[in-house]
Tab-separated table of C-alpha atoms and ligand atoms in Angstrom:
chain	number	residue	atom	x	y	z
D	26	MET	CA	-18.557	-1.312	15.813
D	27	ILE	CA	-15.058	-0.529	17.048
D	28	VAL	CA	-12.290	0.146	14.564
D	29	VAL	CA	-8.758	0.485	15.935
D	30	GLY	CA	-6.527	2.801	13.821
D	31	ALA	CA	-7.318	5.677	11.581
D	32	GLY	CA	-4.961	4.589	8.795
D	33	PRO	CA	-6.297	4.296	5.313
D	34	VAL	CA	-7.815	0.923	6.052
D	35	GLY	CA	-9.573	1.987	9.333
D	36	LEU	CA	-10.934	5.078	7.905
D	37	CYS	CA	-12.307	3.340	4.650
D	38	LEU	CA	-13.847	0.650	6.825
D	39	ALA	CA	-15.576	3.240	9.024
D	40	LEU	CA	-16.788	5.235	6.110
D	41	VAL	CA	-18.396	2.151	4.355
D	42	LEU	CA	-19.916	0.955	7.561
D	43	ALA	CA	-21.344	4.473	8.351
D	44	GLN	CA	-22.720	4.662	4.797
D	45	GLN	CA	-24.851	1.618	5.795
D	46	ASP	CA	-25.947	3.379	8.999
D	47	VAL	CA	-23.758	1.429	11.263
D	48	PRO	CA	-22.505	3.523	14.183
D	49	VAL	CA	-18.654	3.302	14.436
D	50	VAL	CA	-16.098	4.297	16.977
D	51	VAL	CA	-12.622	4.846	15.464
D	52	ILE	CA	-9.707	4.792	18.024
D	53	GLU	CA	-6.510	6.518	16.880
D	54	THR	CA	-3.464	7.081	18.968
D	55	LEU	CA	-2.252	10.104	17.071
D	56	GLY	CA	-3.799	13.401	17.973
D	57	ALA	CA	-5.076	16.342	15.930
D	58	ASP	CA	-1.756	18.118	16.559
D	59	ASN	CA	0.520	15.304	15.172
D	60	PHE	CA	-1.800	13.426	12.802
D	61	LEU	CA	-0.215	14.983	9.770
D	62	GLU	CA	3.292	14.406	10.979
D	63	GLN	CA	3.391	10.782	9.629
D	64	VAL	CA	5.881	9.551	6.905
D	65	PRO	CA	3.958	9.791	3.561
D	66	ARG	CA	4.509	6.013	2.814
D	67	ALA	CA	2.206	4.469	0.259
D	68	GLY	CA	1.276	6.413	-2.704
D	69	THR	CA	0.283	4.513	-5.774
D	70	ASN	CA	-3.489	3.908	-5.852
D	71	HIS	CA	-4.533	1.320	-8.331
D	72	PRO	CA	-7.728	1.577	-10.545
D	73	ALA	CA	-9.676	-0.969	-8.462
D	74	THR	CA	-9.001	1.023	-5.331
D	75	LEU	CA	-9.972	4.296	-7.036
D	76	GLU	CA	-13.349	2.781	-7.796
D	77	LEU	CA	-13.809	1.977	-4.120
D	78	TYR	CA	-12.645	5.459	-2.958
D	79	ASP	CA	-15.261	6.853	-5.284
D	80	ARG	CA	-18.069	4.941	-3.562
D	81	ILE	CA	-17.338	6.807	-0.253
D	82	GLY	CA	-16.781	10.181	-1.776
D	83	LEU	CA	-13.005	10.014	-1.113
D	84	TYR	CA	-11.832	9.872	-4.914
D	85	GLY	CA	-13.049	13.446	-5.608
D	86	LYS	CA	-11.066	14.701	-2.635
D	87	ILE	CA	-7.768	13.127	-3.395
D	88	GLU	CA	-7.735	13.455	-7.170
D	89	PRO	CA	-6.874	17.108	-7.155
D	90	ARG	CA	-3.889	16.302	-4.687
D	91	GLY	CA	-2.481	13.513	-6.811
D	92	ILE	CA	-1.119	12.765	-10.269
D	93	MET	CA	-2.938	10.614	-12.705
D	94	ALA	CA	-0.536	8.245	-14.161
D	95	PRO	CA	-1.652	5.951	-16.962
D	96	LEU	CA	1.933	4.761	-17.679
D	97	PHE	CA	4.574	2.937	-15.871
D	98	HIS	CA	8.140	1.851	-16.994
D	99	TYR	CA	10.571	-0.900	-16.355
D	100	TRP	CA	14.214	0.270	-16.781
D	101	ASP	CA	17.542	-1.431	-16.951
D	102	ARG	CA	19.970	0.650	-14.980
D	103	ARG	CA	23.132	-1.029	-16.206
D	104	GLU	CA	22.159	-0.043	-19.738
D	105	GLN	CA	20.508	3.216	-18.744
D	106	LYS	CA	17.557	2.131	-21.036
D	107	ARG	CA	13.904	1.677	-20.758
D	108	ILE	CA	12.910	-1.973	-21.082
D	109	ALA	CA	9.086	-1.640	-21.324
D	110	GLU	CA	6.282	0.891	-21.053
D	111	PHE	CA	2.926	-0.415	-19.768
D	112	ASP	CA	-0.229	1.663	-20.423
D	113	HIS	CA	-3.250	1.312	-18.142
D	114	ARG	CA	-5.427	2.476	-21.020
D	115	HIS	CA	-5.490	-1.116	-22.120
D	116	LEU	CA	-7.890	-1.498	-19.099
D	117	LYS	CA	-10.377	0.984	-20.592
D	118	ASP	CA	-13.062	-1.666	-20.824
D	119	ASP	CA	-12.329	-3.100	-17.341
D	120	THR	CA	-12.405	0.060	-15.164
D	121	ARG	CA	-13.665	3.606	-15.153
D	122	PHE	CA	-10.204	4.555	-13.864
D	123	PRO	CA	-7.629	3.362	-16.481
D	124	TYR	CA	-4.713	4.983	-14.609
D	125	VAL	CA	-3.151	4.908	-11.137
D	126	LEU	CA	-3.399	7.932	-8.892
D	127	GLN	CA	0.004	8.994	-7.310
D	128	CYS	CA	-1.298	10.344	-4.066
D	129	GLU	CA	0.529	9.593	-0.810
D	130	ARG	CA	-1.079	7.876	2.191
D	131	ILE	CA	-0.741	11.028	4.301
D	132	LYS	CA	-3.044	12.957	1.909
D	133	ILE	CA	-5.498	10.021	1.731
D	134	VAL	CA	-5.813	9.761	5.561
D	135	GLU	CA	-6.026	13.638	5.853
D	136	GLU	CA	-8.974	13.655	3.517
D	137	ALA	CA	-10.612	10.475	4.795
D	138	LEU	CA	-10.340	11.774	8.413
D	139	LYS	CA	-12.094	14.994	7.345
D	140	LEU	CA	-14.928	12.860	5.935
D	141	ALA	CA	-15.122	10.539	8.983
D	142	SER	CA	-14.970	13.367	11.511
D	143	THR	CA	-18.056	15.078	9.940
D	144	HIS	CA	-20.062	11.914	9.480
D	145	PRO	CA	-22.919	11.641	12.004
D	146	ASN	CA	-22.348	7.919	12.348
D	147	ILE	CA	-18.642	7.971	13.118
D	148	ASP	CA	-17.083	8.982	16.483
D	149	VAL	CA	-13.425	9.527	15.846
D	150	ARG	CA	-11.443	9.438	19.076
D	151	LEU	CA	-7.983	10.947	18.347
D	152	ALA	CA	-5.177	10.896	20.919
D	153	THR	CA	-6.754	7.802	22.245
D	154	THR	CA	-4.563	4.493	22.524
D	155	PHE	CA	-6.155	1.163	22.404
D	156	THR	CA	-4.466	-1.213	24.914
D	157	SER	CA	-6.467	-4.408	25.105
D	158	PHE	CA	-9.853	-6.054	24.629
D	159	ALA	CA	-12.097	-8.881	25.824
D	160	GLN	CA	-15.032	-10.544	23.980
D	161	ASP	CA	-18.038	-12.452	25.032
D	162	ALA	CA	-21.146	-13.738	23.467
D	163	GLY	CA	-22.806	-10.378	22.977
D	164	GLY	CA	-19.869	-8.193	21.857
D	165	VAL	CA	-16.401	-6.757	22.515
D	166	THR	CA	-15.146	-4.466	25.164
D	167	ALA	CA	-12.057	-2.482	24.305
D	168	SER	CA	-9.826	-0.823	26.797
D	169	VAL	CA	-8.398	2.549	25.599
D	170	GLN	CA	-6.363	5.289	27.168
D	171	ASP	CA	-8.021	8.683	26.642
D	172	PRO	CA	-6.200	12.006	25.951
D	173	ALA	CA	-6.107	12.648	29.711
D	174	GLY	CA	-4.409	9.180	30.258
D	175	GLU	CA	-7.489	7.734	31.984
D	176	THR	CA	-8.623	4.207	31.080
D	177	GLN	CA	-11.939	4.005	29.305
D	178	LEU	CA	-14.036	1.126	28.145
D	179	VAL	CA	-15.604	1.080	24.740
D	180	ARG	CA	-18.309	-1.470	23.852
D	181	GLY	CA	-19.167	-2.652	20.343
D	182	ALA	CA	-20.614	-5.734	18.472
D	183	TYR	CA	-17.369	-6.354	16.764
D	184	LEU	CA	-13.777	-4.996	16.890
D	185	VAL	CA	-11.598	-4.624	13.844
D	186	GLY	CA	-7.831	-4.222	14.169
D	187	CYS	CA	-6.597	-1.863	11.598
D	188	GLU	CA	-3.791	-0.603	13.736
D	189	GLY	CA	-0.956	-1.640	11.357
D	190	ALA	CA	1.739	-4.263	11.390
D	191	ARG	CA	2.375	-4.206	15.100
D	192	SER	CA	-1.336	-4.940	15.737
D	193	ILE	CA	-2.180	-5.539	19.414
D	194	VAL	CA	-5.399	-7.293	18.259
D	195	ARG	CA	-3.358	-9.808	16.410
D	196	LYS	CA	-0.928	-10.352	19.246
D	197	ASP	CA	-3.728	-10.616	21.889
D	198	LEU	CA	-5.387	-13.225	19.751
D	199	GLY	CA	-2.184	-15.089	19.600
D	200	ILE	CA	-2.303	-15.321	15.840
D	201	ALA	CA	1.058	-16.136	14.096
D	202	PHE	CA	2.386	-13.620	11.597
D	203	GLU	CA	3.868	-16.154	9.143
D	204	GLY	CA	6.560	-15.220	6.672
D	205	PHE	CA	9.937	-13.499	6.717
D	206	THR	CA	11.782	-10.245	6.920
D	207	TYR	CA	14.358	-9.311	4.352
D	208	PRO	CA	17.774	-8.662	5.822
D	209	ASP	CA	18.283	-5.519	3.656
D	210	ARG	CA	16.432	-2.317	4.566
D	211	THR	CA	15.159	0.100	1.974
D	212	LEU	CA	16.449	3.652	1.834
D	213	ASN	CA	13.925	6.149	0.525
D	214	ILE	CA	15.217	9.533	-0.617
D	215	GLU	CA	12.877	12.203	-1.812
D	216	VAL	CA	14.181	14.916	-4.094
D	217	ALA	CA	12.783	17.934	-5.887
D	218	TYR	CA	14.074	17.186	-9.353
D	219	ASP	CA	12.085	16.463	-12.543
D	220	PHE	CA	13.303	13.010	-13.818
D	221	ARG	CA	11.026	13.157	-16.775
D	222	GLN	CA	13.699	15.138	-18.653
D	223	HIS	CA	15.691	11.843	-18.699
D	224	GLY	CA	12.754	9.868	-20.217
D	225	TYR	CA	11.338	8.527	-16.952
D	226	THR	CA	7.558	8.479	-16.261
D	227	GLU	CA	5.643	9.020	-13.070
D	228	ARG	CA	6.356	5.413	-11.841
D	229	ASN	CA	9.437	3.467	-12.736
D	230	TYR	CA	10.851	0.048	-11.747
D	231	ILE	CA	14.564	-0.144	-12.279
D	232	SER	CA	16.363	-3.342	-12.421
D	233	ASP	CA	20.013	-3.660	-11.536
D	234	PRO	CA	22.097	-6.621	-10.215
D	235	ASP	CA	23.892	-4.366	-7.719
D	236	GLU	CA	21.437	-1.626	-6.785
D	237	TRP	CA	17.791	-1.794	-8.019
D	238	SER	CA	15.609	1.195	-7.580
D	239	ASN	CA	12.073	2.462	-7.797
D	240	LEU	CA	11.355	5.966	-8.856
D	241	PHE	CA	8.035	7.718	-8.238
D	242	HIS	CA	6.631	11.140	-8.783
D	243	TRP	CA	4.479	13.025	-6.202
D	244	LYS	CA	2.512	16.254	-6.465
D	245	GLY	CA	3.915	19.148	-4.457
D	246	PRO	CA	4.582	21.935	-3.914
D	247	PRO	CA	7.326	21.270	-4.336
D	248	ASP	CA	6.822	18.282	-6.676
D	249	ARG	CA	8.953	15.463	-5.299
D	250	TRP	CA	10.424	12.203	-6.591
D	251	ARG	CA	11.000	9.222	-4.372
D	252	VAL	CA	13.964	7.020	-5.070
D	253	HIS	CA	14.165	3.662	-3.376
D	254	PHE	CA	17.480	1.807	-2.930
D	255	PRO	CA	18.404	-1.404	-1.206
D	256	THR	CA	21.003	-1.214	1.532
D	257	GLU	CA	23.559	-3.646	2.928
D	258	PRO	CA	22.516	-5.156	6.300
D	259	HIS	CA	25.750	-4.163	7.990
D	260	GLU	CA	25.415	-0.515	7.155
D	261	THR	CA	24.361	1.657	10.026
D	262	GLU	CA	21.362	4.119	9.688
D	263	GLU	CA	23.557	7.055	10.635
D	264	ALA	CA	25.979	6.180	7.741
D	265	LEU	CA	23.237	5.562	5.228
D	266	MET	CA	21.350	8.785	6.048
D	267	ARG	CA	24.382	11.110	6.006
D	268	PRO	CA	23.587	13.850	3.390
D	269	ALA	CA	26.886	13.370	1.526
D	270	ALA	CA	26.241	9.603	1.323
D	271	MET	CA	22.798	10.141	-0.072
D	272	GLN	CA	24.036	12.660	-2.549
D	273	ALA	CA	26.721	10.186	-3.687
D	274	ARG	CA	24.082	7.450	-4.047
D	275	LEU	CA	21.868	9.750	-6.175
D	276	GLN	CA	24.813	10.751	-8.297
D	277	ARG	CA	25.594	7.099	-9.012
D	278	PHE	CA	22.027	6.584	-9.948
D	279	LEU	CA	21.912	9.681	-12.209
D	280	PRO	CA	25.098	11.584	-12.563
D	281	THR	CA	24.025	15.275	-13.010
D	282	GLY	CA	27.044	16.740	-11.544
D	283	LYS	CA	24.890	18.996	-9.385
D	284	ALA	CA	23.677	18.371	-5.808
D	285	PHE	CA	20.073	17.055	-5.643
D	286	ASP	CA	17.629	18.979	-3.492
D	287	ILE	CA	16.811	16.278	-0.827
D	288	VAL	CA	13.522	17.112	0.737
D	289	GLY	CA	13.000	13.994	2.769
D	290	SER	CA	14.380	10.506	3.574
D	291	ASN	CA	13.786	7.521	5.689
D	292	LEU	CA	14.872	3.947	6.064
D	293	TYR	CA	12.553	1.050	6.559
D	294	VAL	CA	12.509	-2.737	7.092
D	295	VAL	CA	10.525	-4.866	4.670
D	296	HIS	CA	8.515	-7.788	5.915
D	297	GLN	CA	6.556	-10.346	3.861
D	298	ARG	CA	3.996	-11.829	6.397
D	299	VAL	CA	0.379	-12.924	6.471
D	300	ALA	CA	-1.618	-13.681	9.693
D	301	LYS	CA	-2.565	-17.302	10.034
D	302	LYS	CA	-6.152	-16.220	10.855
D	303	PHE	CA	-8.024	-12.996	10.002
D	304	ARG	CA	-10.814	-13.491	12.520
D	305	LEU	CA	-11.396	-15.092	15.845
D	306	GLY	CA	-14.962	-14.670	17.111
D	307	ARG	CA	-15.810	-10.974	17.279
D	308	ALA	CA	-12.250	-9.724	16.633
D	309	ILE	CA	-11.146	-9.270	12.994
D	310	LEU	CA	-7.912	-8.183	11.259
D	311	ALA	CA	-7.652	-5.942	8.218
D	312	GLY	CA	-4.840	-4.189	6.290
D	313	ASP	CA	-1.279	-4.222	7.659
D	314	SER	CA	-2.438	-5.936	10.883
D	315	ALA	CA	-3.362	-8.944	8.726
D	316	HIS	CA	-0.638	-8.839	6.001
D	317	VAL	CA	2.591	-6.855	5.172
D	318	ASN	CA	4.651	-6.835	2.013
D	319	SER	CA	7.367	-5.028	0.243
D	320	PRO	CA	6.206	-1.793	-1.422
D	321	ILE	CA	7.432	-2.957	-4.861
D	322	GLY	CA	4.214	-3.090	-6.895
D	323	ALA	CA	2.291	-0.876	-4.489
D	324	MET	CA	0.019	-3.465	-2.967
D	325	GLY	CA	0.031	-3.065	0.756
D	326	MET	CA	-2.368	-0.100	1.200
D	327	ASN	CA	-4.411	-1.052	-1.899
D	328	SER	CA	-5.063	-4.582	-0.755
D	329	GLY	CA	-5.772	-3.361	2.703
D	330	VAL	CA	-8.395	-0.977	1.423
D	331	HIS	CA	-9.867	-3.875	-0.522
D	332	ASP	CA	-10.168	-5.815	2.782
D	333	ALA	CA	-11.995	-2.978	4.336
D	334	PHE	CA	-14.637	-2.792	1.634
D	335	ASN	CA	-15.110	-6.529	1.569
D	336	LEU	CA	-15.425	-6.730	5.336
D	337	ALA	CA	-17.676	-3.682	5.728
D	338	GLU	CA	-20.256	-5.108	3.301
D	339	LYS	CA	-20.377	-8.368	5.303
D	340	LEU	CA	-20.471	-6.776	8.762
D	341	GLY	CA	-23.332	-4.612	7.510
D	342	ARG	CA	-25.323	-7.658	6.458
D	343	VAL	CA	-24.615	-9.354	9.781
D	344	LEU	CA	-25.595	-6.386	11.869
D	345	ARG	CA	-28.852	-5.955	9.820
D	346	GLY	CA	-29.702	-9.686	10.388
D	347	GLU	CA	-29.438	-10.459	6.667
D	348	ALA	CA	-26.576	-13.072	7.205
D	349	ASP	CA	-25.164	-15.003	10.059
D	350	ASP	CA	-21.683	-14.290	11.112
D	351	SER	CA	-20.224	-17.326	9.071
D	352	VAL	CA	-19.981	-14.771	6.173
D	353	LEU	CA	-17.120	-13.280	8.119
D	354	ASP	CA	-15.198	-16.493	7.595
D	355	ARG	CA	-15.734	-15.941	3.842
D	356	TYR	CA	-13.999	-12.554	4.285
D	357	GLU	CA	-11.098	-14.572	5.701
D	358	ARG	CA	-11.187	-17.049	2.908
D	359	GLN	CA	-11.276	-14.379	0.199
D	360	ARG	CA	-8.811	-11.840	1.571
D	361	ARG	CA	-6.345	-14.301	2.984
D	362	HIS	CA	-6.181	-16.003	-0.433
D	363	VAL	CA	-5.472	-12.658	-2.112
D	364	ALA	CA	-2.898	-11.844	0.477
D	365	VAL	CA	-0.980	-15.154	-0.084
D	366	ALA	CA	-1.570	-15.984	-3.744
D	367	HIS	CA	-1.494	-12.383	-5.082
D	368	THR	CA	0.040	-9.767	-2.891
D	369	GLN	CA	2.805	-11.979	-1.306
D	370	ALA	CA	3.585	-13.863	-4.448
D	371	GLN	CA	3.621	-10.786	-6.706
D	372	THR	CA	5.712	-8.583	-4.430
D	373	ILE	CA	8.264	-11.252	-3.841
D	374	ARG	CA	8.434	-11.849	-7.655
D	375	ASN	CA	8.705	-8.101	-8.216
D	376	LYS	CA	11.827	-7.723	-5.921
D	377	ARG	CA	13.466	-10.865	-7.500
D	378	LEU	CA	12.995	-9.357	-10.962
D	379	LEU	CA	14.528	-6.101	-10.075
D	380	ALA	CA	17.441	-7.531	-8.097
D	381	GLU	CA	18.226	-10.538	-10.424
D	382	LYS	CA	22.004	-11.048	-10.744
D	383	ASP	CA	22.201	-13.854	-13.364
D	384	PRO	CA	22.807	-12.163	-16.761
D	385	ALA	CA	20.983	-14.773	-18.747
D	386	VAL	CA	17.923	-14.644	-16.446
D	387	ARG	CA	17.914	-10.867	-16.514
D	388	GLN	CA	17.975	-10.897	-20.241
D	389	LYS	CA	15.150	-13.455	-20.397
D	390	ASN	CA	13.031	-11.330	-17.880
D	391	HIS	CA	13.657	-8.208	-19.908
D	392	ASP	CA	12.739	-9.864	-23.153
D	393	GLU	CA	9.574	-11.163	-21.542
D	394	LEU	CA	8.517	-7.665	-20.153
D	395	ARG	CA	9.153	-6.146	-23.623
D	396	ARG	CA	7.060	-8.758	-25.333
D	397	THR	CA	4.284	-8.483	-22.869
D	398	ALA	CA	4.103	-4.627	-22.976
D	399	GLU	CA	4.094	-4.673	-26.832
D	400	ASP	CA	1.186	-7.161	-27.180
D	401	PRO	CA	-2.107	-5.524	-26.323
D	402	LYS	CA	-3.671	-8.956	-25.081
D	403	LEU	CA	-0.696	-9.835	-22.908
D	404	ALA	CA	-0.355	-6.292	-21.639
D	405	ARG	CA	-3.963	-6.123	-20.590
D	406	ALA	CA	-3.550	-9.473	-18.749
D	407	PHE	CA	-0.373	-8.193	-17.083
D	408	LEU	CA	-2.142	-4.922	-15.999
D	409	LEU	CA	-5.225	-6.798	-14.675
D	410	ARG	CA	-2.803	-8.530	-12.234
D	411	SER	CA	-0.596	-5.603	-11.375
D	412	SER	CA	-3.605	-3.281	-10.785
D	413	LEU	CA	-5.250	-5.941	-8.481
D	414	ILE	CA	-8.361	-6.227	-10.602
D	415	GLU	CA	-7.710	-9.894	-11.118
D	416	SER	CA	-7.358	-10.490	-7.368
D	417	LEU	CA	-10.767	-8.933	-6.735
D	418	ARG	CA	-12.362	-11.015	-9.499
D	419	GLU	CA	-10.787	-14.180	-8.211
D	420	ALA	CA	-11.825	-13.498	-4.598
D	421	GLU	CA	-15.429	-13.075	-5.794
D	422	GLN	CA	-15.289	-16.770	-6.981
D	423	ILE	CA	-14.292	-18.062	-3.427
D	424	ALA	CA	-17.415	-19.349	-1.686
K	27	LIG	C1	7.900	3.567	1.925
K	27	LIG	C2	6.620	2.726	1.806
K	27	LIG	C3	5.964	2.897	0.574
K	27	LIG	C4	4.725	2.270	0.420
K	27	LIG	N1	4.051	2.345	-0.769
K	27	LIG	C5	2.931	1.786	-0.986
K	27	LIG	C6	2.195	2.027	-2.215
K	27	LIG	O1	2.674	2.695	-3.085
K	27	LIG	N2	1.008	1.390	-2.365
K	27	LIG	C7	0.501	0.557	-1.347
K	27	LIG	O2	-0.575	-0.017	-1.582
K	27	LIG	N3	1.143	0.349	-0.199
K	27	LIG	C8	2.317	0.998	0.028
K	27	LIG	N4	2.907	0.841	1.222
K	27	LIG	C9	2.274	0.074	2.380
K	27	LIG	C10	1.238	0.940	3.012
K	27	LIG	O3	1.803	2.096	3.547
K	27	LIG	C11	0.530	0.118	4.121
K	27	LIG	O4	0.182	-1.066	3.698
K	27	LIG	C12	-0.723	0.945	4.570
K	27	LIG	O5	-0.398	2.171	5.137
K	27	LIG	C13	-1.590	0.096	5.602
K	27	LIG	O6	-2.623	0.748	6.041
K	27	LIG	P1	-3.344	0.382	7.485
K	27	LIG	O7	-4.408	1.276	7.598
K	27	LIG	O8	-3.540	-1.144	7.570
K	27	LIG	O9	-2.229	0.688	8.614
K	27	LIG	P2	-1.310	2.003	8.945
K	27	LIG	O10	-1.266	2.767	7.720
K	27	LIG	O11	-0.046	1.431	9.520
K	27	LIG	O12	-2.234	2.782	10.007
K	27	LIG	C14	-2.475	2.219	11.238
K	27	LIG	C15	-3.030	3.259	12.084
K	27	LIG	O13	-3.282	2.776	13.402
K	27	LIG	C16	-2.759	3.684	14.445
K	27	LIG	N5	-2.453	2.874	15.608
K	27	LIG	C17	-1.401	2.012	15.854
K	27	LIG	N6	-1.414	1.478	16.995
K	27	LIG	C18	-2.537	2.060	17.662
K	27	LIG	C19	-3.128	1.812	18.996
K	27	LIG	N7	-2.552	0.875	19.860
K	27	LIG	N8	-4.187	2.550	19.261
K	27	LIG	C20	-4.758	3.323	18.397
K	27	LIG	N9	-4.272	3.624	17.152
K	27	LIG	C21	-3.133	3.000	16.798
K	27	LIG	C22	-1.535	4.362	13.724
K	27	LIG	O14	-1.245	5.571	14.402
K	27	LIG	C23	-2.081	4.476	12.345
K	27	LIG	O15	-2.783	5.715	12.205
K	27	LIG	C24	4.178	1.427	1.522
K	27	LIG	C25	4.810	1.368	2.675
K	27	LIG	C26	6.008	2.024	2.828
K	27	LIG	C27	6.796	1.802	4.146
């Protein structure tokens, strides 16, 4: 089996396959020297994902490096008031993990890479770049450039493209990446400052008609809080990222009168796209290569990891001769449905909710959030959706 990309999705896929005694080659362009120099990116791990990490021994590695957060908040920035508090403990009968784990992607891939590198069934090839592939009736041949710059061929029964949004596998297969890109980029500023003293919790979604925000807490040292802001399409990266401009933006968000200790920042473009197909013959897409979405709601990495577990179980059965490869079409039916009907729909709704400009609609949205959070039955239903448990249950019903 060939897995392209040692991101969270590729590494989870490799670990679940290896657990079933399937030999896997993982191709990763980053080397041991720069693997940890990636932007932290994703960080909220939902209960359903924690259960899956636990199956491959990853949960125990990342729990000490993260923050268990049973609560999350919606805030109204205009009013400087909390709108609603949701408590994952309403899910205590639905999951062994009634909280999210705030643990960044970089820590997850660091720990997963350690597990993969020491697993006898996994051959991790770092500093190796996948360039193209060809498939025939018996398998797939991938062309890769090894650390010395030489072209090597790698042979496997199937190839899974887990190499992110710019997937070469998807492009080589000519699969359309349907959807749209938001004109406004998101500015992410990380600061060492404890926002809990102002009533915030570990995870906060902040609505504002002019400048919505997200505010998340990550474990240090030093502990850091990530604040997301929308930006105007005409603003240049240079102007947006100037320290004085970022300080001014943070002071508008929370006027402390003292400069914030900015420990990191980056600007990113947000896409909402789903690949038209997740599989063509022996080449399969998973994670960001198959679907990308706004980070509001923390669904990209989580749903990608769910792809990996779903696919690994089916590939294992096919390789052991227990099922024919039409089960891989079920993978596409299940996970494409989740990508479109859950991840895309929910993240688009989340952004609309935070950025809503119409005062009457804002009021109605906030009243509804308040009502939902206060009613245990409604709160549980809301949390089953936001924590992706519902999407997994629904996918199970798809033949
Ligand atoms: C600011 C931000 C915050 C986010 N927050 C969240 C969150 O809280 N929760 C959440 O669920 N999601 C979040 N996301 C989304 C999340 O980061 C992605 O969905 C997730 O990382 C996708 O995982 P992946 O393994 O599919 O791809 P990636 O993480 O992109 O990994 C792809 C890997 O493939 C490698 N690669 C690429 N090309 C090649 C090649 N040609 N040859 C070999 N290797 C290659 C790359 O080096 C990389 O290691 C966030 C995203 C951003 C930008």
